[in-house]
């Protein structure tokens, strides 16, 4: 049972480069989301999706794009990386019910120089 | 808007001592409340959750938490801490029953409390 799988685990980018963080889940969860974790700030919601073809912005969406073409996958795209996007990124998923807890991936540590 | 405050950034306890991590939330109705634990380099693991009913909820690894509506609190407790409990702990609040389907899963997290355990 893989759960939520994130790739890569580590990434270093130069300012202005683009990249995609991958997230896949095998639990048939409708809801998927991306958070970033910064020291002393907890986790902040970037984007989320309640099903294939449906996405919406969270608390800190600027500089990031998402799409949801399948139930399983929810990639996060950085169009033009900035040093302020240096962070640890977590993908999470759950059933689309209020009492369904989030299941988290192990994170991607991104450094932008 | 919902919010969560964890007043203690860092707590140090001795192994075998009792533990209480504080969490205060802001939400207009009865929320869904969660505690997660994060070991270094890992994702977040659910410890326990509160949705309704009994205000004292039991979780994994011997943790429990009590929902106190009058104090808007959801403090995490453990009677005897083990060295393996050293980690960062996050309290989170989510939209409660009746909030609407697109609200579910949009958790708001506190800043986290780092727990150090001395032998």
Tab-separated table of C-alpha atoms in Angstrom:
chain	number	residue	atom	x	y	z
A	1	UNK	CA	0.000	0.000	0.000
A	2	UNK	CA	1.981	3.023	-1.276
A	3	UNK	CA	-0.334	5.791	-0.003
A	4	UNK	CA	0.824	9.229	-1.177
A	5	UNK	CA	4.025	9.262	-3.222
A	6	UNK	CA	5.985	12.431	-3.921
A	7	UNK	CA	8.910	12.835	-6.301
A	8	UNK	CA	11.604	14.023	-6.220
A	9	UNK	CA	12.663	14.026	-2.553
A	10	UNK	CA	15.203	16.806	-3.098
A	11	UNK	CA	15.623	19.435	-5.807
A	12	UNK	CA	17.868	22.429	-6.351
A	13	UNK	CA	16.829	25.060	-8.888
A	14	UNK	CA	18.279	28.299	-10.106
A	15	UNK	CA	16.132	31.419	-10.049
A	16	UNK	CA	13.894	31.516	-13.104
A	17	UNK	CA	13.917	27.788	-13.794
A	18	UNK	CA	10.707	25.816	-13.928
A	19	UNK	CA	9.897	22.384	-12.602
A	20	UNK	CA	7.063	20.074	-11.632
A	21	UNK	CA	6.676	18.334	-8.309
A	22	UNK	CA	4.885	15.046	-8.728
A	23	UNK	CA	2.251	13.600	-6.405
A	24	UNK	CA	0.347	10.356	-6.791
A	25	UNK	CA	-2.021	8.501	-4.479
A	26	UNK	CA	-3.454	5.011	-4.764
A	27	UNK	CA	-6.301	5.285	-2.235
A	28	UNK	CA	-8.934	6.589	-4.682
A	29	UNK	CA	-9.162	9.821	-2.691
A	30	UNK	CA	-11.185	12.592	-4.273
A	31	UNK	CA	-9.460	15.389	-2.384
A	32	UNK	CA	-5.813	16.295	-2.958
A	33	UNK	CA	-3.816	19.288	-1.832
A	34	UNK	CA	-0.378	20.872	-1.736
A	35	UNK	CA	1.119	22.521	1.336
A	36	UNK	CA	4.407	24.246	1.895
A	37	UNK	CA	6.189	24.069	5.223
A	38	UNK	CA	8.452	26.861	6.404
A	39	UNK	CA	10.108	27.131	9.842
A	40	UNK	CA	7.827	28.689	12.435
A	41	UNK	CA	4.903	28.962	10.015
A	42	UNK	CA	3.408	25.505	10.092
A	43	UNK	CA	1.933	24.254	6.835
A	44	UNK	CA	0.203	26.610	4.426
A	45	UNK	CA	-2.191	25.490	1.722
A	46	UNK	CA	-1.088	26.302	-1.831
A	47	UNK	CA	-3.707	24.657	-4.070
A	48	UNK	CA	-6.265	21.932	-3.707
A	49	UNK	CA	-8.566	19.773	-5.778
A	50	UNK	CA	-11.877	18.119	-4.894
A	51	UNK	CA	-11.851	15.848	-7.934
A	52	UNK	CA	-10.523	15.361	-11.436
A	53	UNK	CA	-10.824	18.560	-13.446
A	54	UNK	CA	-11.525	20.729	-10.383
A	55	UNK	CA	-8.844	22.840	-8.698
A	56	UNK	CA	-8.844	25.925	-6.527
A	57	UNK	CA	-6.445	28.240	-4.755
A	58	UNK	CA	-5.426	27.986	-1.157
A	59	UNK	CA	-3.737	30.504	1.105
A	60	UNK	CA	-0.467	31.005	-0.847
A	61	UNK	CA	-1.087	30.206	-4.544
A	62	UNK	CA	1.086	32.812	-6.256
A	63	UNK	CA	3.883	31.356	-8.380
A	64	UNK	CA	2.333	27.887	-8.531
A	65	UNK	CA	0.049	26.101	-10.963
A	66	UNK	CA	-1.810	22.809	-10.626
A	67	UNK	CA	-3.992	20.567	-12.732
A	68	UNK	CA	-5.926	17.381	-11.978
A	69	UNK	CA	-6.491	15.242	-15.043
A	70	UNK	CA	-6.849	11.971	-13.108
A	71	UNK	CA	-7.991	11.007	-9.630
A	72	UNK	CA	-4.537	9.645	-8.813
A	73	UNK	CA	-2.216	12.498	-9.810
A	74	UNK	CA	-1.909	16.113	-8.708
A	75	UNK	CA	1.307	17.760	-9.963
A	76	UNK	CA	2.489	21.154	-8.725
A	77	UNK	CA	4.258	23.402	-11.228
A	78	UNK	CA	6.656	26.203	-10.476
A	79	UNK	CA	6.716	28.379	-13.583
A	80	UNK	CA	9.665	30.627	-12.699
A	81	UNK	CA	11.326	29.651	-9.444
A	82	UNK	CA	12.206	32.330	-6.895
A	83	UNK	CA	14.303	32.071	-3.707
A	84	UNK	CA	11.109	32.710	-1.706
A	85	UNK	CA	9.874	29.332	-2.916
A	86	UNK	CA	12.633	27.530	-1.062
A	87	UNK	CA	10.612	25.277	1.219
A	88	UNK	CA	9.486	21.742	1.946
A	89	UNK	CA	6.419	20.797	-0.073
A	90	UNK	CA	3.881	18.229	1.040
A	91	UNK	CA	1.132	16.623	-0.956
A	92	UNK	CA	-1.870	15.265	0.926
A	93	UNK	CA	-5.071	13.455	0.059
A	94	UNK	CA	-8.313	12.360	1.676
A	95	UNK	CA	-11.828	11.260	0.935
A	96	UNK	CA	-14.137	14.165	0.279
A	97	UNK	CA	-15.782	13.957	3.680
A	98	UNK	CA	-15.246	16.271	6.595
A	99	UNK	CA	-14.254	13.478	8.955
A	100	UNK	CA	-11.678	11.977	6.610
A	101	UNK	CA	-8.161	12.825	7.780
A	102	UNK	CA	-5.440	13.915	5.382
A	103	UNK	CA	-2.775	11.415	4.367
A	104	UNK	CA	0.587	13.043	3.672
A	105	UNK	CA	3.476	12.197	1.401
A	106	UNK	CA	7.044	12.369	2.703
A	107	UNK	CA	7.717	15.751	1.165
A	108	UNK	CA	9.966	17.382	-1.423
A	109	UNK	CA	12.733	19.669	-0.170
A	110	UNK	CA	13.239	22.431	-2.736
A	111	UNK	CA	16.084	24.939	-2.721
A	112	UNK	CA	16.098	27.881	-5.133
A	113	UNK	CA	19.413	29.677	-5.492
B	1	UNK	CA	-11.507	32.506	8.720
B	2	UNK	CA	-10.272	29.610	10.777
B	3	UNK	CA	-6.957	29.820	12.607
B	4	UNK	CA	-4.843	27.810	15.032
B	5	UNK	CA	-2.340	28.945	17.637
B	6	UNK	CA	0.213	26.723	19.299
B	7	UNK	CA	1.699	28.982	21.989
B	8	UNK	CA	4.770	26.858	22.680
B	9	UNK	CA	7.404	26.746	19.948
B	10	UNK	CA	9.687	24.349	21.828
B	11	UNK	CA	9.071	22.126	24.872
B	12	UNK	CA	11.617	19.999	26.684
B	13	UNK	CA	10.603	17.191	29.043
B	14	UNK	CA	12.362	14.325	30.750
B	15	UNK	CA	11.612	10.791	29.713
B	16	UNK	CA	8.791	9.423	31.854
B	17	UNK	CA	7.359	12.845	32.620
B	18	UNK	CA	3.873	13.897	31.604
B	19	UNK	CA	3.282	16.102	28.584
B	20	UNK	CA	0.719	18.675	27.531
B	21	UNK	CA	0.919	20.547	24.242
B	22	UNK	CA	-1.415	23.480	23.894
B	23	UNK	CA	-3.619	24.315	20.944
B	24	UNK	CA	-6.155	27.129	20.593
B	25	UNK	CA	-8.348	27.487	17.554
B	26	UNK	CA	-10.678	30.022	16.030
B	27	UNK	CA	-13.686	28.824	14.069
B	28	UNK	CA	-17.267	29.995	13.816
B	29	UNK	CA	-18.941	26.678	14.556
B	30	UNK	CA	-17.904	23.278	15.842
B	31	UNK	CA	-14.754	22.409	13.945
B	32	UNK	CA	-13.004	19.223	13.074
B	33	UNK	CA	-9.723	19.125	15.029
B	34	UNK	CA	-6.590	17.101	14.446
B	35	UNK	CA	-3.172	16.482	15.919
B	36	UNK	CA	-0.360	15.360	13.632
B	37	UNK	CA	3.217	14.374	14.438
B	38	UNK	CA	6.219	14.836	12.170
B	39	UNK	CA	9.529	13.062	12.661
B	40	UNK	CA	12.601	14.629	11.015
B	41	UNK	CA	12.582	14.200	7.237
B	42	UNK	CA	9.156	12.582	7.270
B	43	UNK	CA	5.638	13.515	6.376
B	44	UNK	CA	2.898	14.116	8.902
B	45	UNK	CA	1.236	11.229	10.697
B	46	UNK	CA	-2.213	11.530	12.230
B	47	UNK	CA	-2.236	11.077	16.018
B	48	UNK	CA	-5.911	11.673	16.696
B	49	UNK	CA	-8.968	13.567	15.571
B	50	UNK	CA	-12.108	15.095	17.012
B	51	UNK	CA	-15.338	15.359	15.063
B	52	UNK	CA	-18.147	15.200	17.602
B	53	UNK	CA	-19.334	13.368	20.684
B	54	UNK	CA	-17.012	12.548	23.552
B	55	UNK	CA	-14.721	15.506	24.116
B	56	UNK	CA	-11.830	13.303	25.243
B	57	UNK	CA	-10.363	11.461	22.276
B	58	UNK	CA	-7.767	8.741	22.302
B	59	UNK	CA	-5.112	8.416	19.654
B	60	UNK	CA	-2.150	6.313	18.709
B	61	UNK	CA	1.068	5.972	20.724
B	62	UNK	CA	-0.732	6.638	24.018
B	63	UNK	CA	-1.757	10.219	23.216
B	64	UNK	CA	-5.086	11.793	24.079
B	65	UNK	CA	-6.620	15.217	23.564
B	66	UNK	CA	-9.525	17.062	25.098
B	67	UNK	CA	-11.841	19.397	23.219
B	68	UNK	CA	-12.967	22.321	25.359
B	69	UNK	CA	-15.454	24.460	23.489
B	70	UNK	CA	-15.573	27.169	26.172
B	71	UNK	CA	-11.823	27.681	25.915
B	72	UNK	CA	-11.525	27.015	22.153
B	73	UNK	CA	-8.778	24.570	22.991
B	74	UNK	CA	-7.718	21.098	21.941
B	75	UNK	CA	-4.685	20.254	24.069
B	76	UNK	CA	-2.668	17.103	23.504
B	77	UNK	CA	-1.556	15.023	26.490
B	78	UNK	CA	0.499	11.971	27.286
B	79	UNK	CA	0.976	10.655	30.833
B	80	UNK	CA	4.522	9.335	30.335
B	81	UNK	CA	6.767	10.473	27.499
B	82	UNK	CA	9.167	8.112	25.731
B	83	UNK	CA	12.377	9.184	23.977
B	84	UNK	CA	10.808	8.152	20.673
B	85	UNK	CA	8.135	10.852	21.102
B	86	UNK	CA	10.693	13.544	20.249
B	87	UNK	CA	9.290	15.172	17.109
B	88	UNK	CA	7.333	18.190	15.936
B	89	UNK	CA	3.625	18.275	16.680
B	90	UNK	CA	1.005	20.146	14.712
B	91	UNK	CA	-2.540	21.006	15.651
B	92	UNK	CA	-4.945	21.589	12.764
B	93	UNK	CA	-8.522	22.784	12.364
B	94	UNK	CA	-10.871	21.956	9.524
B	95	UNK	CA	-14.373	22.907	8.528
B	96	UNK	CA	-16.955	21.048	10.562
B	97	UNK	CA	-20.146	19.283	9.606
B	98	UNK	CA	-22.376	21.238	7.303
B	99	UNK	CA	-19.649	23.523	6.011
B	100	UNK	CA	-19.886	22.264	2.461
B	101	UNK	CA	-18.026	19.752	0.367
B	102	UNK	CA	-15.350	22.066	-0.981
B	103	UNK	CA	-14.342	23.044	2.560
B	104	UNK	CA	-13.419	19.538	3.617
B	105	UNK	CA	-9.731	18.781	3.721
B	106	UNK	CA	-8.704	22.432	3.811
B	107	UNK	CA	-6.936	22.207	7.099
B	108	UNK	CA	-5.357	25.195	8.794
B	109	UNK	CA	-2.274	24.266	10.780
B	110	UNK	CA	-0.656	25.800	13.805
B	111	UNK	CA	2.995	26.786	13.783
B	112	UNK	CA	4.059	23.545	15.390
B	113	UNK	CA	5.649	22.604	18.721
B	114	UNK	CA	9.026	20.909	18.783
B	115	UNK	CA	9.282	18.333	21.559
B	116	UNK	CA	12.696	17.410	22.958
B	117	UNK	CA	12.923	14.483	25.367
B	118	UNK	CA	15.833	14.263	27.797
B	119	UNK	CA	16.894	10.803	29.045
